PDB file of C-alpha atoms in Angstrom:
ATOM      1  CA  UNK A   1      39.005  29.687 -55.762  1.00  0.00           C
ATOM      2  CA  UNK A   2      37.891  25.982 -54.846  1.00  0.00           C
ATOM      3  CA  UNK A   3      36.433  27.331 -52.060  1.00  0.00           C
ATOM      4  CA  UNK A   4      33.983  29.692 -53.018  1.00  0.00           C
ATOM      5  CA  UNK A   5      32.826  26.823 -56.048  1.00  0.00           C
ATOM      6  CA  UNK A   6      32.346  24.860 -53.336  1.00  0.00           C
ATOM      7  CA  UNK A   7      30.210  27.067 -51.997  1.00  0.00           C
ATOM      8  CA  UNK A   8      28.819  27.420 -55.321  1.00  0.00           C
ATOM      9  CA  UNK A   9      27.674  24.852 -55.812  1.00  0.00           C
ATOM     10  CA  UNK A  10      26.311  24.481 -52.364  1.00  0.00           C
ATOM     11  CA  UNK A  11      24.097  27.506 -52.970  1.00  0.00           C
ATOM     12  CA  UNK A  12      22.492  26.074 -56.423  1.00  0.00           C
ATOM     13  CA  UNK A  13      21.833  22.622 -55.018  1.00  0.00           C
ATOM     14  CA  UNK A  14      19.878  23.925 -52.107  1.00  0.00           C
ATOM     15  CA  UNK A  15      18.278  26.777 -54.516  1.00  0.00           C
ATOM     16  CA  UNK A  16      17.387  23.830 -56.913  1.00  0.00           C
ATOM     17  CA  UNK A  17      15.817  22.289 -53.373  1.00  0.00           C
ATOM     18  CA  UNK A  18      14.189  25.012 -52.243  1.00  0.00           C
ATOM     19  CA  UNK A  19      13.224  24.737 -56.377  1.00  0.00           C
ATOM     20  CA  UNK A  20      11.609  21.536 -56.470  1.00  0.00           C
ATOM     21  CA  UNK A  21      10.120  22.019 -52.833  1.00  0.00           C
ATOM     22  CA  UNK A  22       8.038  25.040 -53.873  1.00  0.00           C
ATOM     23  CA  UNK A  23       7.274  23.103 -57.420  1.00  0.00           C
ATOM     24  CA  UNK A  24       5.866  20.609 -55.052  1.00  0.00           C
ATOM     25  CA  UNK A  25       4.050  23.036 -53.238  1.00  0.00           C
ATOM     26  CA  UNK A  26       2.530  24.519 -55.943  1.00  0.00           C
ATOM     27  CA  UNK A  27       1.598  21.383 -57.659  1.00  0.00           C
ATOM     28  CA  UNK A  28      -0.591  20.306 -53.960  1.00  0.00           C
ATOM     29  CA  UNK A  29      -2.515  24.246 -54.117  1.00  0.00           C
ATOM     30  CA  UNK A  30      -3.088  23.546 -57.031  1.00  0.00           C
ATOM     31  CA  UNK A  31      -5.137  20.528 -57.517  1.00  0.00           C
ATOM     32  CA  UNK A  32      -6.518  21.985 -53.548  1.00  0.00           C
ATOM     33  CA  UNK A  33      -8.149  24.848 -56.117  1.00  0.00           C
ATOM     34  CA  UNK A  34      -9.417  23.257 -58.488  1.00  0.00           C
ATOM     35  CA  UNK A  35     -11.012  20.338 -56.555  1.00  0.00           C
ATOM     36  CA  UNK A  36     -13.154  22.621 -54.389  1.00  0.00           C
ATOM     37  CA  UNK A  37     -12.313  26.072 -55.914  1.00  0.00           C
ATOM     38  CA  UNK A  38     -16.078  26.243 -56.308  1.00  0.00           C
ATOM     39  CA  UNK A  39     -16.560  26.945 -52.282  1.00  0.00           C
ATOM     40  CA  UNK A  40     -14.573  30.514 -52.671  1.00  0.00           C
ATOM     41  CA  UNK A  41     -16.875  31.532 -55.226  1.00  0.00           C
ATOM     42  CA  UNK A  42     -20.500  31.811 -56.769  1.00  0.00           C
ATOM     43  CA  UNK A  43     -20.062  29.006 -58.656  1.00  0.00           C
ATOM     44  CA  UNK A  44     -24.131  27.333 -59.760  1.00  0.00           C
ATOM     45  CA  UNK A  45     -25.712  25.932 -56.479  1.00  0.00           C
ATOM     46  CA  UNK A  46     -25.677  22.621 -58.183  1.00  0.00           C
ATOM     47  CA  UNK A  47     -22.462  21.915 -58.462  1.00  0.00           C
ATOM     48  CA  UNK A  48     -21.820  21.995 -54.628  1.00  0.00           C
ATOM     49  CA  UNK A  49     -25.135  20.090 -53.619  1.00  0.00           C
ATOM     50  CA  UNK A  50     -23.377  17.746 -56.024  1.00  0.00           C
ATOM     51  CA  UNK A  51     -20.195  17.740 -54.005  1.00  0.00           C
ATOM     52  CA  UNK A  52     -22.520  17.622 -50.834  1.00  0.00           C
ATOM     53  CA  UNK A  53     -24.139  13.656 -52.362  1.00  0.00           C
ATOM     54  CA  UNK A  54     -20.276  12.846 -52.969  1.00  0.00           C
ATOM     55  CA  UNK A  55     -19.668  13.666 -49.730  1.00  0.00           C
ATOM     56  CA  UNK A  56     -22.279  11.212 -48.151  1.00  0.00           C
ATOM     57  CA  UNK A  57     -22.558   9.328 -50.573  1.00  0.00           C
ATOM     58  CA  UNK A  58     -18.602   8.776 -49.228  1.00  0.00           C
ATOM     59  CA  UNK A  59     -19.101   6.173 -46.799  1.00  0.00           C
ATOM     60  CA  UNK A  60     -22.444   4.395 -45.394  1.00  0.00           C
ATOM     61  CA  UNK A  61     -23.608   3.367 -42.233  1.00  0.00           C
ATOM     62  CA  UNK A  62     -26.334   1.496 -40.472  1.00  0.00           C
ATOM     63  CA  UNK A  63     -27.426   1.660 -36.818  1.00  0.00           C
ATOM     64  CA  UNK A  64     -28.583  -1.320 -36.377  1.00  0.00           C
ATOM     65  CA  UNK A  65     -31.840  -1.024 -33.989  1.00  0.00           C
ATOM     66  CA  UNK A  66     -31.036  -1.801 -30.225  1.00  0.00           C
ATOM     67  CA  UNK A  67     -27.750  -2.474 -29.912  1.00  0.00           C
ATOM     68  CA  UNK A  68     -25.635   0.334 -30.741  1.00  0.00           C
ATOM     69  CA  UNK A  69     -23.301  -1.309 -33.162  1.00  0.00           C
ATOM     70  CA  UNK A  70     -22.663   1.165 -36.256  1.00  0.00           C
ATOM     71  CA  UNK A  71     -21.660  -1.068 -39.512  1.00  0.00           C
ATOM     72  CA  UNK A  72     -19.630   0.463 -42.346  1.00  0.00           C
ATOM     73  CA  UNK A  73     -21.457  -0.584 -45.484  1.00  0.00           C
ATOM     74  CA  UNK A  74     -18.400   1.306 -48.306  1.00  0.00           C
ATOM     75  CA  UNK A  75     -15.164   2.626 -48.119  1.00  0.00           C
ATOM     76  CA  UNK A  76     -12.911   2.045 -44.985  1.00  0.00           C
ATOM     77  CA  UNK A  77      -9.940   4.206 -42.587  1.00  0.00           C
ATOM     78  CA  UNK A  78      -6.874   3.071 -41.034  1.00  0.00           C
ATOM     79  CA  UNK A  79      -6.514   4.388 -37.795  1.00  0.00           C
ATOM     80  CA  UNK A  80      -5.483   7.697 -38.801  1.00  0.00           C
ATOM     81  CA  UNK A  81      -8.310   8.388 -40.316  1.00  0.00           C
ATOM     82  CA  UNK A  82      -7.549   7.959 -43.461  1.00  0.00           C
ATOM     83  CA  UNK A  83      -9.586   6.404 -46.478  1.00  0.00           C
ATOM     84  CA  UNK A  84      -7.917   2.902 -47.818  1.00  0.00           C
ATOM     85  CA  UNK A  85      -8.917   2.502 -51.633  1.00  0.00           C
ATOM     86  CA  UNK A  86      -9.982  -0.508 -52.330  1.00  0.00           C
ATOM     87  CA  UNK A  87     -12.161  -4.086 -50.018  1.00  0.00           C
ATOM     88  CA  UNK A  88     -10.116  -5.513 -47.047  1.00  0.00           C
ATOM     89  CA  UNK A  89     -10.013  -8.720 -45.968  1.00  0.00           C
ATOM     90  CA  UNK A  90     -12.229 -10.111 -44.321  1.00  0.00           C
ATOM     91  CA  UNK A  91      -9.563 -10.231 -41.186  1.00  0.00           C
ATOM     92  CA  UNK A  92      -9.456  -6.823 -41.174  1.00  0.00           C
ATOM     93  CA  UNK A  93     -12.558  -5.033 -42.613  1.00  0.00           C
ATOM     94  CA  UNK A  94     -13.247  -7.303 -38.551  1.00  0.00           C
ATOM     95  CA  UNK A  95     -10.642  -5.679 -36.464  1.00  0.00           C
ATOM     96  CA  UNK A  96     -12.071  -2.366 -37.610  1.00  0.00           C
ATOM     97  CA  UNK A  97     -15.683  -3.203 -36.666  1.00  0.00           C
ATOM     98  CA  UNK A  98     -14.179  -3.934 -33.955  1.00  0.00           C
ATOM     99  CA  UNK A  99     -11.456  -1.333 -32.794  1.00  0.00           C
ATOM    100  CA  UNK A 100     -15.183   1.229 -33.710  1.00  0.00           C
ATOM    101  CA  UNK A 101     -17.874  -1.084 -32.168  1.00  0.00           C
ATOM    102  CA  UNK A 102     -15.558  -0.210 -28.770  1.00  0.00           C
ATOM    103  CA  UNK A 103     -15.077   3.056 -29.433  1.00  0.00           C
ATOM    104  CA  UNK A 104     -18.929   4.060 -29.694  1.00  0.00           C
ATOM    105  CA  UNK A 105     -19.063   1.433 -26.553  1.00  0.00           C
ATOM    106  CA  UNK A 106     -16.873   4.092 -24.931  1.00  0.00           C
ATOM    107  CA  UNK A 107     -18.551   6.692 -25.888  1.00  0.00           C
ATOM    108  CA  UNK A 108     -21.264   6.365 -23.321  1.00  0.00           C
ATOM    109  CA  UNK A 109     -18.954   6.652 -20.802  1.00  0.00           C
ATOM    110  CA  UNK A 110     -15.950   8.846 -21.555  1.00  0.00           C
ATOM    111  CA  UNK A 111     -14.918  11.469 -23.700  1.00  0.00           C
ATOM    112  CA  UNK A 112     -13.168   9.695 -26.515  1.00  0.00           C
ATOM    113  CA  UNK A 113     -10.786  10.957 -27.498  1.00  0.00           C
ATOM    114  CA  UNK A 114      -8.300   9.544 -31.222  1.00  0.00           C
ATOM    115  CA  UNK A 115      -4.323   9.456 -29.502  1.00  0.00           C
ATOM    116  CA  UNK A 116      -3.046  11.593 -32.427  1.00  0.00           C
ATOM    117  CA  UNK A 117      -5.097  14.169 -29.724  1.00  0.00           C
ATOM    118  CA  UNK A 118      -2.473  13.350 -26.994  1.00  0.00           C
ATOM    119  CA  UNK A 119       0.243  16.401 -28.354  1.00  0.00           C
ATOM    120  CA  UNK A 120      -2.979  18.313 -28.563  1.00  0.00           C
ATOM    121  CA  UNK A 121      -2.695  21.238 -25.602  1.00  0.00           C
ATOM    122  CA  UNK A 122      -6.186  21.072 -25.083  1.00  0.00           C
ATOM    123  CA  UNK A 123      -6.190  17.953 -23.686  1.00  0.00           C
ATOM    124  CA  UNK A 124      -4.454  18.800 -21.106  1.00  0.00           C
ATOM    125  CA  UNK A 125      -7.507  21.311 -20.096  1.00  0.00           C
ATOM    126  CA  UNK A 126     -10.168  18.041 -20.148  1.00  0.00           C
ATOM    127  CA  UNK A 127     -10.687  17.750 -16.602  1.00  0.00           C
ATOM    128  CA  UNK A 128     -13.801  17.447 -15.790  1.00  0.00           C
ATOM    129  CA  UNK A 129     -15.072  14.343 -17.573  1.00  0.00           C
ATOM    130  CA  UNK A 130     -13.567  11.060 -18.179  1.00  0.00           C
ATOM    131  CA  UNK A 131     -11.190  10.536 -20.928  1.00  0.00           C
ATOM    132  CA  UNK A 132     -10.256   7.242 -23.082  1.00  0.00           C
ATOM    133  CA  UNK A 133      -8.504   7.058 -26.256  1.00  0.00           C
ATOM    134  CA  UNK A 134      -9.339   4.229 -28.868  1.00  0.00           C
ATOM    135  CA  UNK A 135      -8.563   4.550 -32.201  1.00  0.00           C
ATOM    136  CA  UNK A 136     -10.719   3.104 -35.132  1.00  0.00           C
ATOM    137  CA  UNK A 137     -13.331   5.574 -34.664  1.00  0.00           C
ATOM    138  CA  UNK A 138     -12.397   8.448 -37.545  1.00  0.00           C
ATOM    139  CA  UNK A 139     -13.076  11.254 -36.129  1.00  0.00           C
ATOM    140  CA  UNK A 140     -11.249  13.321 -33.692  1.00  0.00           C
ATOM    141  CA  UNK A 141     -12.852  13.116 -30.638  1.00  0.00           C
ATOM    142  CA  UNK A 142     -16.178  11.561 -29.779  1.00  0.00           C
ATOM    143  CA  UNK A 143     -18.595  13.504 -27.577  1.00  0.00           C
ATOM    144  CA  UNK A 144     -21.538  10.268 -27.330  1.00  0.00           C
ATOM    145  CA  UNK A 145     -22.534   7.132 -29.249  1.00  0.00           C
ATOM    146  CA  UNK A 146     -23.105   9.463 -32.172  1.00  0.00           C
ATOM    147  CA  UNK A 147     -21.739  12.455 -32.132  1.00  0.00           C
ATOM    148  CA  UNK A 148     -18.085  13.830 -33.597  1.00  0.00           C
ATOM    149  CA  UNK A 149     -15.431  16.348 -32.996  1.00  0.00           C
ATOM    150  CA  UNK A 150     -13.068  17.465 -35.659  1.00  0.00           C
ATOM    151  CA  UNK A 151     -10.866  19.528 -34.108  1.00  0.00           C
ATOM    152  CA  UNK A 152      -8.947  21.736 -37.018  1.00  0.00           C
ATOM    153  CA  UNK A 153      -6.389  25.059 -36.144  1.00  0.00           C
ATOM    154  CA  UNK A 154      -6.681  27.844 -38.733  1.00  0.00           C
ATOM    155  CA  UNK A 155      -2.976  28.080 -38.796  1.00  0.00           C
ATOM    156  CA  UNK A 156      -2.613  24.144 -40.017  1.00  0.00           C
ATOM    157  CA  UNK A 157      -5.588  24.979 -42.211  1.00  0.00           C
ATOM    158  CA  UNK A 158      -3.680  27.444 -43.729  1.00  0.00           C
ATOM    159  CA  UNK A 159      -0.958  25.408 -44.311  1.00  0.00           C
ATOM    160  CA  UNK A 160      -2.810  21.932 -45.374  1.00  0.00           C
ATOM    161  CA  UNK A 161      -6.389  23.190 -46.807  1.00  0.00           C
ATOM    162  CA  UNK A 162      -6.852  19.646 -48.070  1.00  0.00           C
ATOM    163  CA  UNK A 163      -6.732  18.442 -43.983  1.00  0.00           C
ATOM    164  CA  UNK A 164      -9.927  19.039 -43.601  1.00  0.00           C
ATOM    165  CA  UNK A 165     -11.971  18.146 -46.842  1.00  0.00           C
ATOM    166  CA  UNK A 166     -10.348  14.580 -46.185  1.00  0.00           C
ATOM    167  CA  UNK A 167     -11.057  14.631 -42.736  1.00  0.00           C
ATOM    168  CA  UNK A 168     -14.854  15.761 -44.479  1.00  0.00           C
ATOM    169  CA  UNK A 169     -15.218  13.181 -46.521  1.00  0.00           C
ATOM    170  CA  UNK A 170     -13.236  10.050 -44.659  1.00  0.00           C
ATOM    171  CA  UNK A 171     -16.264  10.950 -41.835  1.00  0.00           C
ATOM    172  CA  UNK A 172     -18.933  10.961 -43.922  1.00  0.00           C
ATOM    173  CA  UNK A 173     -21.986  10.363 -42.413  1.00  0.00           C
ATOM    174  CA  UNK A 174     -21.368   8.115 -40.321  1.00  0.00           C
ATOM    175  CA  UNK A 175     -22.354   9.958 -37.285  1.00  0.00           C
ATOM    176  CA  UNK A 176     -25.635  11.801 -36.138  1.00  0.00           C
ATOM    177  CA  UNK A 177     -24.274  15.614 -34.941  1.00  0.00           C
ATOM    178  CA  UNK A 178     -20.744  16.326 -36.739  1.00  0.00           C
ATOM    179  CA  UNK A 179     -18.980  19.583 -34.685  1.00  0.00           C
ATOM    180  CA  UNK A 180     -16.067  20.833 -36.943  1.00  0.00           C
ATOM    181  CA  UNK A 181     -14.158  22.869 -33.194  1.00  0.00           C
ATOM    182  CA  UNK A 182     -11.844  25.094 -34.990  1.00  0.00           C
ATOM    183  CA  UNK A 183      -9.381  27.047 -32.711  1.00  0.00           C
ATOM    184  CA  UNK A 184      -9.165  30.953 -34.593  1.00  0.00           C
ATOM    185  CA  UNK A 185      -5.351  31.295 -33.706  1.00  0.00           C
ATOM    186  CA  UNK A 186      -4.663  33.773 -36.729  1.00  0.00           C
ATOM    187  CA  UNK A 187      -4.742  37.434 -37.127  1.00  0.00           C
ATOM    188  CA  UNK A 188      -7.590  37.641 -39.511  1.00  0.00           C
ATOM    189  CA  UNK A 189      -9.778  34.891 -39.441  1.00  0.00           C
ATOM    190  CA  UNK A 190     -13.013  36.253 -41.178  1.00  0.00           C
ATOM    191  CA  UNK A 191     -11.709  34.602 -45.040  1.00  0.00           C
ATOM    192  CA  UNK A 192     -11.448  31.342 -43.362  1.00  0.00           C
ATOM    193  CA  UNK A 193     -13.819  31.008 -41.522  1.00  0.00           C
ATOM    194  CA  UNK A 194     -16.138  31.670 -43.979  1.00  0.00           C
ATOM    195  CA  UNK A 195     -14.818  28.983 -46.129  1.00  0.00           C
ATOM    196  CA  UNK A 196     -14.918  26.767 -43.207  1.00  0.00           C
ATOM    197  CA  UNK A 197     -19.105  28.125 -43.141  1.00  0.00           C
ATOM    198  CA  UNK A 198     -19.369  26.674 -46.584  1.00  0.00           C
ATOM    199  CA  UNK A 199     -17.730  23.418 -45.824  1.00  0.00           C
ATOM    200  CA  UNK A 200     -20.001  23.257 -42.680  1.00  0.00           C
ATOM    201  CA  UNK A 201     -23.032  23.478 -44.724  1.00  0.00           C
ATOM    202  CA  UNK A 202     -22.714  21.398 -47.669  1.00  0.00           C
ATOM    203  CA  UNK A 203     -22.072  18.679 -45.489  1.00  0.00           C
ATOM    204  CA  UNK A 204     -23.817  18.942 -42.332  1.00  0.00           C
ATOM    205  CA  UNK A 205     -21.443  19.790 -39.429  1.00  0.00           C
ATOM    206  CA  UNK A 206     -21.964  21.816 -36.788  1.00  0.00           C
ATOM    207  CA  UNK A 207     -18.715  24.801 -36.743  1.00  0.00           C
ATOM    208  CA  UNK A 208     -17.982  26.192 -33.383  1.00  0.00           C
ATOM    209  CA  UNK A 209     -14.871  28.386 -32.960  1.00  0.00           C
ATOM    210  CA  UNK A 210     -12.752  29.082 -30.306  1.00  0.00           C
ATOM    211  CA  UNK A 211      -9.997  31.551 -29.071  1.00  0.00           C
ATOM    212  CA  UNK A 212      -7.993  29.795 -27.099  1.00  0.00           C
ATOM    213  CA  UNK A 213      -6.892  25.804 -25.742  1.00  0.00           C
ATOM    214  CA  UNK A 214      -8.836  26.073 -23.289  1.00  0.00           C
ATOM    215  CA  UNK A 215     -12.509  27.168 -24.133  1.00  0.00           C
ATOM    216  CA  UNK A 216     -12.002  24.600 -27.106  1.00  0.00           C
ATOM    217  CA  UNK A 217     -11.730  21.925 -23.661  1.00  0.00           C
ATOM    218  CA  UNK A 218     -14.407  23.685 -22.165  1.00  0.00           C
ATOM    219  CA  UNK A 219     -16.725  22.764 -25.306  1.00  0.00           C
ATOM    220  CA  UNK A 220     -15.608  18.971 -24.949  1.00  0.00           C
ATOM    221  CA  UNK A 221     -16.424  19.470 -22.371  1.00  0.00           C
ATOM    222  CA  UNK A 222     -20.325  20.157 -21.923  1.00  0.00           C
ATOM    223  CA  UNK A 223     -20.852  17.623 -24.738  1.00  0.00           C
ATOM    224  CA  UNK A 224     -20.071  15.514 -23.411  1.00  0.00           C
ATOM    225  CA  UNK A 225     -20.911  16.364 -20.000  1.00  0.00           C
ATOM    226  CA  UNK A 226     -25.093  16.664 -21.511  1.00  0.00           C
ATOM    227  CA  UNK A 227     -25.092  14.506 -24.343  1.00  0.00           C
ATOM    228  CA  UNK A 228     -27.622  11.823 -22.825  1.00  0.00           C
ATOM    229  CA  UNK A 229     -29.727  14.776 -20.862  1.00  0.00           C
ATOM    230  CA  UNK A 230     -32.948  15.754 -21.698  1.00  0.00           C
ATOM    231  CA  UNK A 231     -33.000  19.640 -23.606  1.00  0.00           C
ATOM    232  CA  UNK A 232     -35.634  20.858 -20.957  1.00  0.00           C
ATOM    233  CA  UNK A 233     -32.127  20.478 -18.908  1.00  0.00           C
ATOM    234  CA  UNK A 234     -30.333  22.548 -20.421  1.00  0.00           C
ATOM    235  CA  UNK A 235     -33.581  25.630 -20.879  1.00  0.00           C
ATOM    236  CA  UNK A 236     -34.030  28.349 -18.655  1.00  0.00           C
ATOM    237  CA  UNK A 237     -36.934  27.628 -16.693  1.00  0.00           C
ATOM    238  CA  UNK A 238     -38.965  30.727 -15.459  1.00  0.00           C
ATOM    239  CA  UNK A 239     -41.719  29.892 -12.648  1.00  0.00           C
ATOM    240  CA  UNK A 240     -45.007  31.082 -13.188  1.00  0.00           C
ATOM    241  CA  UNK A 241     -46.027  32.309  -9.325  1.00  0.00           C
ATOM    242  CA  UNK A 242     -46.121  35.910  -8.481  1.00  0.00           C
ATOM    243  CA  UNK A 243     -43.612  36.068  -7.106  1.00  0.00           C
ATOM    244  CA  UNK A 244     -41.383  34.845 -10.098  1.00  0.00           C
ATOM    245  CA  UNK A 245     -42.240  37.391 -12.459  1.00  0.00           C
ATOM    246  CA  UNK A 246     -42.972  40.075 -10.295  1.00  0.00           C
ATOM    247  CA  UNK A 247     -39.067  39.231  -9.250  1.00  0.00           C
ATOM    248  CA  UNK A 248     -38.596  39.424 -12.845  1.00  0.00           C
ATOM    249  CA  UNK A 249     -39.855  42.677 -13.694  1.00  0.00           C
ATOM    250  CA  UNK A 250     -38.325  44.391 -10.736  1.00  0.00           C
ATOM    251  CA  UNK A 251     -35.355  42.261 -10.735  1.00  0.00           C
ATOM    252  CA  UNK A 252     -34.139  44.356 -14.506  1.00  0.00           C
ATOM    253  CA  UNK A 253     -33.007  47.204 -12.050  1.00  0.00           C
ATOM    254  CA  UNK A 254     -29.941  48.225 -11.177  1.00  0.00           C
ATOM    255  CA  UNK A 255     -29.101  46.838  -7.631  1.00  0.00           C
ATOM    256  CA  UNK A 256     -31.649  45.110  -7.449  1.00  0.00           C
ATOM    257  CA  UNK A 257     -31.831  41.830  -5.521  1.00  0.00           C
ATOM    258  CA  UNK A 258     -33.663  39.032  -4.986  1.00  0.00           C
ATOM    259  CA  UNK A 259     -34.518  39.882  -1.034  1.00  0.00           C
ATOM    260  CA  UNK A 260     -35.335  43.417  -2.200  1.00  0.00           C
ATOM    261  CA  UNK A 261     -37.455  42.011  -4.270  1.00  0.00           C
ATOM    262  CA  UNK A 262     -39.291  40.197  -0.932  1.00  0.00           C
ATOM    263  CA  UNK A 263     -38.908  43.324   1.032  1.00  0.00           C
ATOM    264  CA  UNK A 264     -40.780  44.951  -1.330  1.00  0.00           C
ATOM    265  CA  UNK A 265     -43.734  42.802  -1.963  1.00  0.00           C
ATOM    266  CA  UNK A 266     -44.289  42.646   1.543  1.00  0.00           C
ATOM    267  CA  UNK A 267     -44.491  46.427   2.127  1.00  0.00           C
ATOM    268  CA  UNK A 268     -47.092  47.207  -0.800  1.00  0.00           C
ATOM    269  CA  UNK A 269     -48.532  43.893  -1.181  1.00  0.00           C
ATOM    270  CA  UNK A 270     -48.581  44.392  -5.498  1.00  0.00           C
ATOM    271  CA  UNK A 271     -47.085  46.086  -8.559  1.00  0.00           C
ATOM    272  CA  UNK A 272     -49.470  48.402  -8.771  1.00  0.00           C
ATOM    273  CA  UNK A 273     -48.484  49.931  -5.394  1.00  0.00           C
ATOM    274  CA  UNK A 274     -44.836  49.717  -6.069  1.00  0.00           C
ATOM    275  CA  UNK A 275     -45.357  51.839  -9.473  1.00  0.00           C
ATOM    276  CA  UNK A 276     -47.302  54.750  -7.754  1.00  0.00           C
ATOM    277  CA  UNK A 277     -44.667  54.503  -4.115  1.00  0.00           C
ATOM    278  CA  UNK A 278     -42.117  58.050  -4.129  1.00  0.00           C
ATOM    279  CA  UNK A 279     -38.955  58.020  -3.438  1.00  0.00           C
ATOM    280  CA  UNK A 280     -38.805  58.725   0.361  1.00  0.00           C
ATOM    281  CA  UNK A 281     -41.123  55.065   0.809  1.00  0.00           C
ATOM    282  CA  UNK A 282     -39.149  53.273  -1.270  1.00  0.00           C
ATOM    283  CA  UNK A 283     -35.915  54.535   0.724  1.00  0.00           C
ATOM    284  CA  UNK A 284     -39.001  53.982   4.474  1.00  0.00           C
ATOM    285  CA  UNK A 285     -38.206  49.665   2.782  1.00  0.00           C
ATOM    286  CA  UNK A 286     -35.851  47.457   5.288  1.00  0.00           C
ATOM    287  CA  UNK A 287     -32.417  47.145   3.561  1.00  0.00           C
ATOM    288  CA  UNK A 288     -33.190  49.286   0.039  1.00  0.00           C
ATOM    289  CA  UNK A 289     -31.158  52.987   0.269  1.00  0.00           C
ATOM    290  CA  UNK A 290     -31.020  55.515  -1.152  1.00  0.00           C
ATOM    291  CA  UNK A 291     -29.320  54.586  -4.452  1.00  0.00           C
ATOM    292  CA  UNK A 292     -31.630  51.802  -4.755  1.00  0.00           C
ATOM    293  CA  UNK A 293     -34.518  53.954  -3.721  1.00  0.00           C
ATOM    294  CA  UNK A 294     -33.354  56.639  -6.934  1.00  0.00           C
ATOM    295  CA  UNK A 295     -33.219  54.127  -9.305  1.00  0.00           C
ATOM    296  CA  UNK A 296     -36.229  52.906  -8.344  1.00  0.00           C
ATOM    297  CA  UNK A 297     -38.003  55.643  -9.161  1.00  0.00           C
ATOM    298  CA  UNK A 298     -35.552  56.472 -12.041  1.00  0.00           C
ATOM    299  CA  UNK A 299     -36.761  52.884 -13.874  1.00  0.00           C
ATOM    300  CA  UNK A 300     -40.201  53.777 -14.046  1.00  0.00           C
ATOM    301  CA  UNK A 301     -40.208  57.353 -15.026  1.00  0.00           C
ATOM    302  CA  UNK A 302     -37.880  56.619 -17.776  1.00  0.00           C
ATOM    303  CA  UNK A 303     -39.903  56.576 -21.614  1.00  0.00           C
ATOM    304  CA  UNK A 304     -39.738  53.263 -23.056  1.00  0.00           C
ATOM    305  CA  UNK A 305     -38.706  55.202 -25.792  1.00  0.00           C
ATOM    306  CA  UNK A 306     -36.187  58.349 -25.407  1.00  0.00           C
ATOM    307  CA  UNK A 307     -37.776  61.425 -26.181  1.00  0.00           C
ATOM    308  CA  UNK A 308     -36.776  62.913 -29.638  1.00  0.00           C
ATOM    309  CA  UNK A 309     -34.184  65.898 -28.723  1.00  0.00           C
ATOM    310  CA  UNK A 310     -34.797  69.047 -29.566  1.00  0.00           C
ATOM    311  CA  UNK A 311     -32.976  71.251 -32.024  1.00  0.00           C
ATOM    312  CA  UNK A 312     -32.122  74.882 -31.668  1.00  0.00           C
ATOM    313  CA  UNK A 313     -34.684  75.211 -35.020  1.00  0.00           C
ATOM    314  CA  UNK A 314     -37.877  74.141 -32.725  1.00  0.00           C
ATOM    315  CA  UNK A 315     -36.237  75.927 -29.678  1.00  0.00           C
ATOM    316  CA  UNK A 316     -36.646  78.716 -31.475  1.00  0.00           C
ATOM    317  CA  UNK A 317     -40.353  80.484 -32.324  1.00  0.00           C
ATOM    318  CA  UNK A 318     -40.303  82.416 -35.143  1.00  0.00           C
ATOM    319  CA  UNK A 319     -41.691  86.171 -34.488  1.00  0.00           C
ATOM    320  CA  UNK A 320     -44.968  86.750 -36.106  1.00  0.00           C
TER     321      UNK A 320
END
């Protein structure tokens, strides 16, 4: 009997503890829903605009011309990215400013990561860029002096929905380019991504979705590698000479490569003669073969728009 009473008291104690935890979670969730419910509903645009203004005004930064230093005028952050209330002492503000300047300077030569990201599995796949761990810059990664990245797992977001909002507020408008790198590690991410899309739109973030930690690492490496590259370095280069344009046309046919284009140009000398050539003439071109000859002729004879299918009524002519 004593054992049964003791077991009953233990179970009741566990039940009370579970209820207290549930009450705490519900209170946190209700507070979150109260503050950010308009992101999940169709309320007025003015409220959304006010939220965006609050995000931008939470922390203002000015960049000194020529020095590349970033100065904070309102609010401050500790190494974990959380906002510290109140005005810091001059010594604390100086330490934070030095840490921030050091991180920004390091971002000119390397991918800067917060020390907490050592536990991020994506770090194992970053091999093509230099990585440095720094504190005091507020974000999870710096891919450039003016570009930051917040990393978010959707599984973690569903458990702690308030986390990303506090991080966005802490970063505010510190950096010119702000990226939210989202790991879609849940079966149905549509609703969560819709919510985060609204947040990114209001806070002026670029949202990038990755399906794995390896893909997330590739995005970080690519942003870091192309940070200082000119825009034309990632644009498609189109040559204006005749052979390049001819190659662009003929290579659209399956199986035709650059060497085949050169052989066709050397044999027929112009696109008009290539279009007028027969399948047997194509077979005589060195290296082309019957399969490629047939595909070329089919490509030239196929209409750009498919012909309408004949119905039974069209095929049957009425007797007059």
